[in-house]
Every structure is written in structure tokens, then in C-alpha cells.
Tab-separated table of C-alpha atoms and ligand atoms in Angstrom:
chain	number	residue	atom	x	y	z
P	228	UNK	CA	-18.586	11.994	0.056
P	229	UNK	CA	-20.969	12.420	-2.646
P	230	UNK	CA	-21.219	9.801	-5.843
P	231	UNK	CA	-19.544	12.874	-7.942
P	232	UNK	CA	-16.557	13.791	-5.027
P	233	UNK	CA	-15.608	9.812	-5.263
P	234	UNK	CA	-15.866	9.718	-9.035
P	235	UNK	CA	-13.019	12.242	-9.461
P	236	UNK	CA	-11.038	10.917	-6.881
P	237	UNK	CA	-10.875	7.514	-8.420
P	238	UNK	CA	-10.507	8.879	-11.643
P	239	UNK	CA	-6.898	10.508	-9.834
P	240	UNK	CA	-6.274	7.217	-8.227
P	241	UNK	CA	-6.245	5.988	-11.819
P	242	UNK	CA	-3.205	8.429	-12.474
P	243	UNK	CA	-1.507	8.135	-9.446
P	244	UNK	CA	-1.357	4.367	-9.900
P	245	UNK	CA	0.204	4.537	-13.395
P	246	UNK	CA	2.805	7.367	-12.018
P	247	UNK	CA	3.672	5.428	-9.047
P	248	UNK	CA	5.601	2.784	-10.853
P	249	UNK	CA	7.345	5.174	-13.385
P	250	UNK	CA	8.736	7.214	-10.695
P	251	UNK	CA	9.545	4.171	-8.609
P	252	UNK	CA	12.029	3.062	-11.040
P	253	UNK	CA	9.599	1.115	-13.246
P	254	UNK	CA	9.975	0.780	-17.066
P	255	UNK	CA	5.906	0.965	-18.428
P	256	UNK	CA	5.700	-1.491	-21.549
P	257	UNK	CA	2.586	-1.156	-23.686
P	258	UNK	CA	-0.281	-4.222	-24.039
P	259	UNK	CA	-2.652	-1.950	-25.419
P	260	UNK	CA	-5.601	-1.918	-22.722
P	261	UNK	CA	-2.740	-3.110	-20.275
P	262	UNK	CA	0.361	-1.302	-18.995
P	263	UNK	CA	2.811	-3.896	-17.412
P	264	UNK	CA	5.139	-2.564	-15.088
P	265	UNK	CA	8.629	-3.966	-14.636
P	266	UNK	CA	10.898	-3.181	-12.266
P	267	UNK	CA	14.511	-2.120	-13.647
P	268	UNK	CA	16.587	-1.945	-10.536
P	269	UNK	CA	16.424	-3.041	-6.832
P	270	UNK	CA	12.969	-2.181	-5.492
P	271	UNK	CA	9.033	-3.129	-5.256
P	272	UNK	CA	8.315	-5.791	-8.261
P	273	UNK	CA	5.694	-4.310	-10.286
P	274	UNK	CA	2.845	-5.370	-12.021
P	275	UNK	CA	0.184	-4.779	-14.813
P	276	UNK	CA	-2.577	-2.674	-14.154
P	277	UNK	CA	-5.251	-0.911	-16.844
P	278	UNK	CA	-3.774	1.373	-18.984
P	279	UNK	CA	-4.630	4.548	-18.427
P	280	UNK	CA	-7.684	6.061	-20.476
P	281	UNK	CA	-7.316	2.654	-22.281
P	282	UNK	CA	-10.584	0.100	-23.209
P	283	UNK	CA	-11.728	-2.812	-20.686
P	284	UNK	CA	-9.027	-5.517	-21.144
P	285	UNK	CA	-9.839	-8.955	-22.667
P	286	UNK	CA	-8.982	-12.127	-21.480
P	287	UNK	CA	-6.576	-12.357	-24.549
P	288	UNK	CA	-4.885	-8.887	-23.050
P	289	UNK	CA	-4.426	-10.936	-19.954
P	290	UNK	CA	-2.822	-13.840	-21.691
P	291	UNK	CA	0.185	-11.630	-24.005
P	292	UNK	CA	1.020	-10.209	-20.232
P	293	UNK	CA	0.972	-13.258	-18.601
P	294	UNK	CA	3.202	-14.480	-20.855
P	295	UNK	CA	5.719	-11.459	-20.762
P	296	UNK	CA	5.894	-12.111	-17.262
P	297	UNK	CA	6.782	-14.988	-17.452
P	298	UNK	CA	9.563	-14.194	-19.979
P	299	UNK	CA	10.790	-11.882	-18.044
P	300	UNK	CA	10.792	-14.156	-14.732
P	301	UNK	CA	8.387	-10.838	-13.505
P	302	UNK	CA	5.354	-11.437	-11.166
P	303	UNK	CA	2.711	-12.998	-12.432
P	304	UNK	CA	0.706	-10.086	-11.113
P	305	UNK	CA	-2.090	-7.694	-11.849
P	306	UNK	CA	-3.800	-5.003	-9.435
P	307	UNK	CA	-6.750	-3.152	-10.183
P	308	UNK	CA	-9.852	-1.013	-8.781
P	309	UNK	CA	-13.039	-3.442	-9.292
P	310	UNK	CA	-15.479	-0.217	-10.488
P	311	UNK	CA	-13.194	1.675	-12.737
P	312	UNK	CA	-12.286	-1.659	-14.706
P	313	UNK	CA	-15.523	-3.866	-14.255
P	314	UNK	CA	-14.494	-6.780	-16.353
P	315	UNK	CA	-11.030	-7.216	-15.779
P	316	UNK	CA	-12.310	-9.865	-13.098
P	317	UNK	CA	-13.543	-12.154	-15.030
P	318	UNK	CA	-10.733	-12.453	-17.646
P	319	UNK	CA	-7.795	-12.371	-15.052
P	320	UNK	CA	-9.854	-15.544	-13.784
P	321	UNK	CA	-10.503	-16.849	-16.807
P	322	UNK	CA	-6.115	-17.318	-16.865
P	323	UNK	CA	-6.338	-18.968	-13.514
P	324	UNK	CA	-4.709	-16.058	-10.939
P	325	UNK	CA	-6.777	-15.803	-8.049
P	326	UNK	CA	-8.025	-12.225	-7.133
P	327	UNK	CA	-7.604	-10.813	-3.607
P	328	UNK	CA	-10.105	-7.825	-2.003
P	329	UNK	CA	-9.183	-5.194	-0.129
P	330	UNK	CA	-11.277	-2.033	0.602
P	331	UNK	CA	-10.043	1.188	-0.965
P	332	UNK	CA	-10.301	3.762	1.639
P	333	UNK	CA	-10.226	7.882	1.040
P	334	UNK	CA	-9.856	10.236	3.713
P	335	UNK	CA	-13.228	12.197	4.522
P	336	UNK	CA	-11.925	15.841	3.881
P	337	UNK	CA	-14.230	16.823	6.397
P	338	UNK	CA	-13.002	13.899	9.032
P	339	UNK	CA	-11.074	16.031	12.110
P	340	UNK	CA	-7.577	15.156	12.968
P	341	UNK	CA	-6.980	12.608	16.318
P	342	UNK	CA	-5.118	14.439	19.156
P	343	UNK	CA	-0.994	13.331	18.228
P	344	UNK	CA	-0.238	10.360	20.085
P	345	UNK	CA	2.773	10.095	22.382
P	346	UNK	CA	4.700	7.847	21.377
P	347	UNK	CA	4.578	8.091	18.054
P	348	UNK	CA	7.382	10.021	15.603
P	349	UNK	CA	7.722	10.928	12.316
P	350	UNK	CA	11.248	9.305	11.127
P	351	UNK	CA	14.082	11.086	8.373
P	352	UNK	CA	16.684	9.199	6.746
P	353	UNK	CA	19.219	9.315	9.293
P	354	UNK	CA	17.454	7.923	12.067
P	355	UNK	CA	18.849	5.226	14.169
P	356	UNK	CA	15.623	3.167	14.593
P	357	UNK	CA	15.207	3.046	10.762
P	358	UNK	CA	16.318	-0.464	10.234
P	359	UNK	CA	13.671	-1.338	13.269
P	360	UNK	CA	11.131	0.953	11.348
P	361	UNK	CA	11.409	-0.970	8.305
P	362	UNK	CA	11.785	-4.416	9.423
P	363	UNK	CA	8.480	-4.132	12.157
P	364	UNK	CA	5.771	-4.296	9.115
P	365	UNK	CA	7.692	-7.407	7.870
P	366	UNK	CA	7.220	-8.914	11.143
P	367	UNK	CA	3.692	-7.629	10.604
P	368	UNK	CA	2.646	-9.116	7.843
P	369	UNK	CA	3.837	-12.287	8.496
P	370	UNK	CA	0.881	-12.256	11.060
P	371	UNK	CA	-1.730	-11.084	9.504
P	372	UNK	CA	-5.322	-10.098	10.984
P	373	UNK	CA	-5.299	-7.701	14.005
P	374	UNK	CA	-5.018	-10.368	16.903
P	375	UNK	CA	-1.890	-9.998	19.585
P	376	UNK	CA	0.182	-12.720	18.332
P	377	UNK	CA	3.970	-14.197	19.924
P	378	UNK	CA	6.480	-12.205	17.469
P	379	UNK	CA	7.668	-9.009	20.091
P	380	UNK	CA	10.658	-7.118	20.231
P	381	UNK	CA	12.903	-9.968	20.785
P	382	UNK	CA	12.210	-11.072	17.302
P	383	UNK	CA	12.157	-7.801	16.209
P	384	UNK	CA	16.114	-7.845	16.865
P	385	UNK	CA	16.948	-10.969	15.349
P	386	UNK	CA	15.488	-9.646	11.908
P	387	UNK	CA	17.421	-6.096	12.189
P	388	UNK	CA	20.474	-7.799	12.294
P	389	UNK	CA	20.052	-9.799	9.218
P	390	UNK	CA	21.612	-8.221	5.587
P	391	UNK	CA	18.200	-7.829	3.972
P	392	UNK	CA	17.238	-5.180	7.169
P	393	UNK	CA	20.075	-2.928	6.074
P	394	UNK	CA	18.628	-3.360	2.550
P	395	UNK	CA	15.559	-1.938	3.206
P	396	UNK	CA	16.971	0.886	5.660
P	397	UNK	CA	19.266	2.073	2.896
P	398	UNK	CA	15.938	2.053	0.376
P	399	UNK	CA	13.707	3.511	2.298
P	400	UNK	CA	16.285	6.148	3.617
P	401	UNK	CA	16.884	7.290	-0.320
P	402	UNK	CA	13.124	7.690	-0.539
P	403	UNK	CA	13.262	9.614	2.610
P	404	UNK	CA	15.817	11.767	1.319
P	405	UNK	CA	14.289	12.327	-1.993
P	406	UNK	CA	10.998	12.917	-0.502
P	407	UNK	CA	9.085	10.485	-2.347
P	408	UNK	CA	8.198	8.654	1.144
P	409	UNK	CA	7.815	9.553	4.520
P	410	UNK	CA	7.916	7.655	7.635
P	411	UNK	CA	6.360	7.553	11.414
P	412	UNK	CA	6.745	5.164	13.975
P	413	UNK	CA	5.698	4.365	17.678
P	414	UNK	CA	8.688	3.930	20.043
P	415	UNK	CA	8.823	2.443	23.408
P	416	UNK	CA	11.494	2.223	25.818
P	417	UNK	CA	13.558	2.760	22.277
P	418	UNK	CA	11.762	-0.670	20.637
P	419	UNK	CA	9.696	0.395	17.151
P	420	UNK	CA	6.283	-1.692	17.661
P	421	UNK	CA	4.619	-0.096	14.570
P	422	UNK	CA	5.605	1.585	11.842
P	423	UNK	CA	3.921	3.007	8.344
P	424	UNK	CA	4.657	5.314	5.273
P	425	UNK	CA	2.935	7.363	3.137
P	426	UNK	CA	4.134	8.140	-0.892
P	427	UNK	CA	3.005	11.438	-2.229
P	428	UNK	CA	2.182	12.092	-5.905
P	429	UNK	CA	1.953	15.503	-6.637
P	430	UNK	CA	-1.099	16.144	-3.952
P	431	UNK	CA	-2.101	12.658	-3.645
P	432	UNK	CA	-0.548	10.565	-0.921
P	433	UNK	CA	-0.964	6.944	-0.563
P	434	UNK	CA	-1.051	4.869	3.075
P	435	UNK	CA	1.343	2.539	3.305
P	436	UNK	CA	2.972	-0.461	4.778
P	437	UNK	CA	1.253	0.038	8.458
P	438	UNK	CA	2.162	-3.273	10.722
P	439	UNK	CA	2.472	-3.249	14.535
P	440	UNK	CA	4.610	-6.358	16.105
P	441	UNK	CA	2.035	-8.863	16.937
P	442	UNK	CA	2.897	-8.463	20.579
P	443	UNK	CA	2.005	-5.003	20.881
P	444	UNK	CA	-0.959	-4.925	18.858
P	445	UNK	CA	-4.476	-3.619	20.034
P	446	UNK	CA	-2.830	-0.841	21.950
P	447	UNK	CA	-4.223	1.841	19.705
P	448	UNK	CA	-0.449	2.183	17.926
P	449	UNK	CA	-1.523	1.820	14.295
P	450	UNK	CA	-4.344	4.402	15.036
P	451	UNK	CA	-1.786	6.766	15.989
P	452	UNK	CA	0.905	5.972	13.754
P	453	UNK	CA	-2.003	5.971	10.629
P	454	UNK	CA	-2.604	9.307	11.875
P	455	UNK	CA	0.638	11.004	11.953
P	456	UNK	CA	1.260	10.383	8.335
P	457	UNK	CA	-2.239	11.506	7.424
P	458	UNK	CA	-1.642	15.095	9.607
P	459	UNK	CA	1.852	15.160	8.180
P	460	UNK	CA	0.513	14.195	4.143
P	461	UNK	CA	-1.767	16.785	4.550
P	462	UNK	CA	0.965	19.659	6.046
P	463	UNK	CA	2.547	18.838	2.964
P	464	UNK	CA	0.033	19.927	0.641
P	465	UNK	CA	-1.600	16.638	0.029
P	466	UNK	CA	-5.299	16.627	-0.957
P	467	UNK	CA	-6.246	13.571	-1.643
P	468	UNK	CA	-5.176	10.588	1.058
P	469	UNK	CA	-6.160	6.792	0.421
P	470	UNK	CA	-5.289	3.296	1.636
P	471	UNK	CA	-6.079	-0.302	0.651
P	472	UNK	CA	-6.940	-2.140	3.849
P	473	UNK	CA	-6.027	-5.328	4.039
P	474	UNK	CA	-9.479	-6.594	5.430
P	475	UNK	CA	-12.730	-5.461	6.561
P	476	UNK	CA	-11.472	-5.335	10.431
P	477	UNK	CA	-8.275	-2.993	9.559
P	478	UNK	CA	-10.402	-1.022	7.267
P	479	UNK	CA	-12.098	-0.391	11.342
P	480	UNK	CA	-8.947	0.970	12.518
P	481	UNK	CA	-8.770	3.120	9.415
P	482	UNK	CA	-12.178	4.413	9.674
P	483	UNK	CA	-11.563	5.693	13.005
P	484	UNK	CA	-9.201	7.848	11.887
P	485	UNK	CA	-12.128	9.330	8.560
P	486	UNK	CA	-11.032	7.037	5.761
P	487	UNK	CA	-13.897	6.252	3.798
P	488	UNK	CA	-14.685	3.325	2.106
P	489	UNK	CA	-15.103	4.263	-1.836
P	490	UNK	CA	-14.328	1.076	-3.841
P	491	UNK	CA	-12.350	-2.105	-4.156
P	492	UNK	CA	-8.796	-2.723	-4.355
P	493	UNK	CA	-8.258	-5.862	-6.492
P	494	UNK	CA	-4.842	-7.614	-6.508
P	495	UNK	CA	-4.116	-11.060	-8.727
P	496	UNK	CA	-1.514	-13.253	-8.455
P	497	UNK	CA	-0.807	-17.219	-8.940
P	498	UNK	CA	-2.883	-19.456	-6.600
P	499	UNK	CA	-0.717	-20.363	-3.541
T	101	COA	C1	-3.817	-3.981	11.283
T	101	COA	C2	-2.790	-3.592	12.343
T	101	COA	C3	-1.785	-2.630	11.704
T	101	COA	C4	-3.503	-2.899	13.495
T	101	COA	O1	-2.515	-2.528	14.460
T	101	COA	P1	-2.847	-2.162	15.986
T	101	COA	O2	-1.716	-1.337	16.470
T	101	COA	O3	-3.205	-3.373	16.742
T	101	COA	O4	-4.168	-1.257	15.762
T	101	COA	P2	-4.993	-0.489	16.883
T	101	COA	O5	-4.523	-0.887	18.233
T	101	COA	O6	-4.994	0.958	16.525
T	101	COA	O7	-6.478	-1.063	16.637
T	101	COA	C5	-6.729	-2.472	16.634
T	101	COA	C6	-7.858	-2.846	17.587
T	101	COA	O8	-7.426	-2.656	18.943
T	101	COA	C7	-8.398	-1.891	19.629
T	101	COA	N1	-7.719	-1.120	20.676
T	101	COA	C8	-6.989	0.005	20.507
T	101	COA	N2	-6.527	0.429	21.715
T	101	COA	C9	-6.951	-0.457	22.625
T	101	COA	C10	-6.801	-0.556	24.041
T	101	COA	N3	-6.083	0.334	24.710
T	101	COA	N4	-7.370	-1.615	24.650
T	101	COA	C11	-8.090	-2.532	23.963
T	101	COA	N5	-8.279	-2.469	22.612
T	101	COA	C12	-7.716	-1.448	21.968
T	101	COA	C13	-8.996	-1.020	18.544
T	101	COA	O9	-10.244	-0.510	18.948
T	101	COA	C14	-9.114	-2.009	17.420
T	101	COA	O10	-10.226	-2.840	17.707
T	101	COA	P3	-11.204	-3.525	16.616
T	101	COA	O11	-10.407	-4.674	16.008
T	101	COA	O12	-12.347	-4.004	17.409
T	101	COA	O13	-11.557	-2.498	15.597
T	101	COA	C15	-2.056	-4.855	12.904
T	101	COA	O14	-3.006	-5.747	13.382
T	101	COA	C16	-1.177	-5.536	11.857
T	101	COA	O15	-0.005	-5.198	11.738
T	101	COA	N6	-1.747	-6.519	11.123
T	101	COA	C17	-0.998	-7.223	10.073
T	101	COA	C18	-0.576	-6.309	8.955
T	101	COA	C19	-1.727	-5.572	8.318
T	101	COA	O16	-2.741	-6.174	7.980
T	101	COA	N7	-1.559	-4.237	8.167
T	101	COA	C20	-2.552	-3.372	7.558
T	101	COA	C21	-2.332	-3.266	6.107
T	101	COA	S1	-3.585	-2.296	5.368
């Protein structure tokens, strides 16, 4: 990708990032070079981010948000890409959060698509491995890194029957419905051992939520789950495809499939 291709495309991750929250049930209140997201009904907990268009936010920016989170018992939160809003850094620092990296990732639009792989399945709202689908990344990311770890399917099943599985299911099955998410899944012997989703914005469609059960990692599952979404993203009309990989060694799996590393995901929260 040339300097100019990722320049636009981070100038539309800019507006896909302050449309995702709106349409995700978010009300947007105003801090001037900040936009602070808060969530108004059941669903992801928001967070501020650069408003969009707006100047570089000061540390005293940082501050009047802080402290509206904390009025409003709201995450003390702020994410943020590292080269469209140099100097955030310093003053989210300056109020004590500590700032996690990820690598933002874009699909090469020239990258070919992996053959399907068989055991993986794209999942609708009524399916009856849902719960499974939407628990496994849980599961996932309570192990993090890409090492096999203990938790298999036999933990898999105690979660699914707790109340907050059926939670998810029925959230994740009203965005499946509406269409603002999709879903795909590997399946063995009936047993989901990775899952992922993609959310489209108009024809921008964002990666995520992959986790395989720690017992069935290194099997080449998130490769092929990673890869349905991207074929099916881009049978829907999707154009632009992206990620934040959680470290350098998943940003490996993801490069397998053509993402591109194009800048830095930043994420702040309280220390601890
Ligand atoms: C990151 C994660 C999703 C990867 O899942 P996975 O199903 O193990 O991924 P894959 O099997 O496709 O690839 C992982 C590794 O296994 C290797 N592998 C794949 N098939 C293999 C096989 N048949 N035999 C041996 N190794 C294999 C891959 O080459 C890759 O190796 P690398 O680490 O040297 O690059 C998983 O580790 C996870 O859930 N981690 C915690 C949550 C998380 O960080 N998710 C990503 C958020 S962005």
C-alpha cells in the first residue's frame, strides 16, 4: 500500500470509529477536541476517542473527560490511532491511564483469498451453536497470547450454561438480524473452538472478537475463521477491512491471511 492508499484509509478509520458508537447505541457528548462515548443501554461500554476533524487534545481535554467518567461511573477509557492524533499520548499519560499497543492491520486489496476451510461456518441469528459462538472468545481472552493452553470444550460448556451466555447470544443475534454484525465459526464434532465477527460501516468492515479455546489453538482455526469473514465482508460490498491485533505474534496469523500493518491502535485505561 502506498503512503497516499494508507492515508485515506485512516482518514475513513477516523469516521468509522466515531459512527461505530452512535450506531451501537452510544450517546456522543461533546469535549471539544474529545468525543466521549457513553453507552445508553445494554451493550459494549464506550469510550472517548478524538473528535472527529477536531484539534490535538490537551492534557486539560483529558482531565474534563476523565472526570465525566467518573461522574457517570463510565470507563475510564480512551482509544486512539497513535499517527492521526500524535500527542494524545503524552497527555492521556500525563492523567496517569496507562496506554496499551496493538497493530492496526488493513487488508492488502491486492492480497488473494485462502482456499475456505472445512470446518469453518458462517453463523445467522438462529443458530444453535450461537451461545457456544459467543462465549468461545471469552474463554479466549482470558488466555491470552497464541500458546495451547488447558481451557477446552469441557469448559466451554460450563460457561454456555451460565445467564450471562444467553446474554450475549440474544445481543449478538439482534446484531445478526439487523445486519450490523456477522458471525463465523469452526465446528468440530458439534464443539465451537473459534469464533470471530466482523461490523460493517457502510463499506468498511471491522475484524472482530477472534479467540480459539486454548485447547485447540495452533490448528490453523483462527486463520480460517479470520478468513471467512474477510471473503464474506468483502461479498458484501465491503472495501475497506481492518483489525487491531492484539500483539505482534497474532498480527502473524493476520498477515497470513494480507492484512497489512498501517499504524497503531492505542487503547488507555486505569493501571491494573
Ligand atoms: C490469536 C488466536 C486467535 C490464534 O488462534 P489459532 O486458532 O491458534 O491461530 P492459528 O492456528 O491460525 O495460528 C496460530 C499459530 O499456529 C500455527 N499453526 C497453524 N496450523 C498449525 C498446524 N497444523 N500445526 C502447527 N502449527 C500450526 C500458525 O502458523 C501460527 O503460528 P505462529 O504463532 O508461529 O505464527 C488465539 O491464540 C487466541 O484466541 N488468543 C487469545 C485471544 C486473542 O488474542 N485474539 C486475537 C485478538 S486480535
Amino acid at each position: 500500500m502506498t503512503d497516499h492508499m494508507i492515508e485515506s484509509t485512516l482518514s475513513e478509520l477516523e469516521r468509522y470509529y466515531d459512527t461505530v458508537p452512535r450506531v451501537g447505541g452510544a450517546r456522543a457528548e461533546d469535549f471539544g477536541a474529545l468525543t466521549l462515548f457513553v453507552q445508553e443501554g445494554a451493550g459494549w461500554p464506550y469510550y472517548a476517542r478524538p473528535a472527529l476533524g477536531g484539534p490535538e487534545a490537551t492534557p486539560a481535554d483529558v482531565q474534563r473527560v476523565l472526570e465525566r467518567q467518573r461522574e457517570l461511573k463510565a470507563p475510564e477509557a480512551f482509544e486512539w490511532v497513535a499517527e492521526t492524533s500524535p500527542s494524545l499520548r503524552t497527555a492521556v499519560e500525563a492523567a496517569g491511564l496507562h496506554v496499551h499497543a496493538h497493530p492496526l492491520m488493513v487488508l492488502d486489496p491486492s492480497a488473494e483469498a485462502l482456499p475456505p476451510h472445512p470446518d469453518v461456518r458462517l453463523l445467522g441469528a438462529d443458530d444453535p451453536l450461537l451461545t457456544a459462538a459467543v462465549t468461545v472468545p471469552a474463554l479466549a481472552f482470558a488466555a491470552p497470547g497464541t500458546a495451547v493452553g488447558e481451557a477446552g470444550p469441557a469448559e466451554l460448556a460450563a460457561a454456555t450454561a451460565q445467564p450471562s451466555a444467553e446474554e450475549g447470544r440474544a445481543r449478538v443475534a439482534g446484531k445478526l438480524a439487523a445486519g450490523t454484525s456477522a458471525m463465523a465459526a469452526a465446528v468440530r464434532d458439534g464443539v465451537v473452538l473459534c469464533s470471530g465477527m466482523y461490523n460493517p460501516v457502510g463499506d468498511v468492515a471491522e475484524v472482530v472478537g477472534v479467540g480459539t479455546l486454548p485447547s485447540a489453538r495452533r490448528q490453523g482455526l483462527a486463520l480460517g475463521v479470520t478468513a471467512a469473514l474477510v471473503a464474506e465482508a468483502l461479498a458484501r460490498g465491503a472495501r475497506t477491512v481492518f483489525l487491531s491485533a492484539g500483539d505482534e505474534d497474532v498480527a502473524r496469523v493476520y498477515a497470513r491471511i494480507g492484512f497489512r500493518r498501517v499504524a497503531t491502535a492505542l487503547i488507555a485505561e486505569p493501571q491494573g
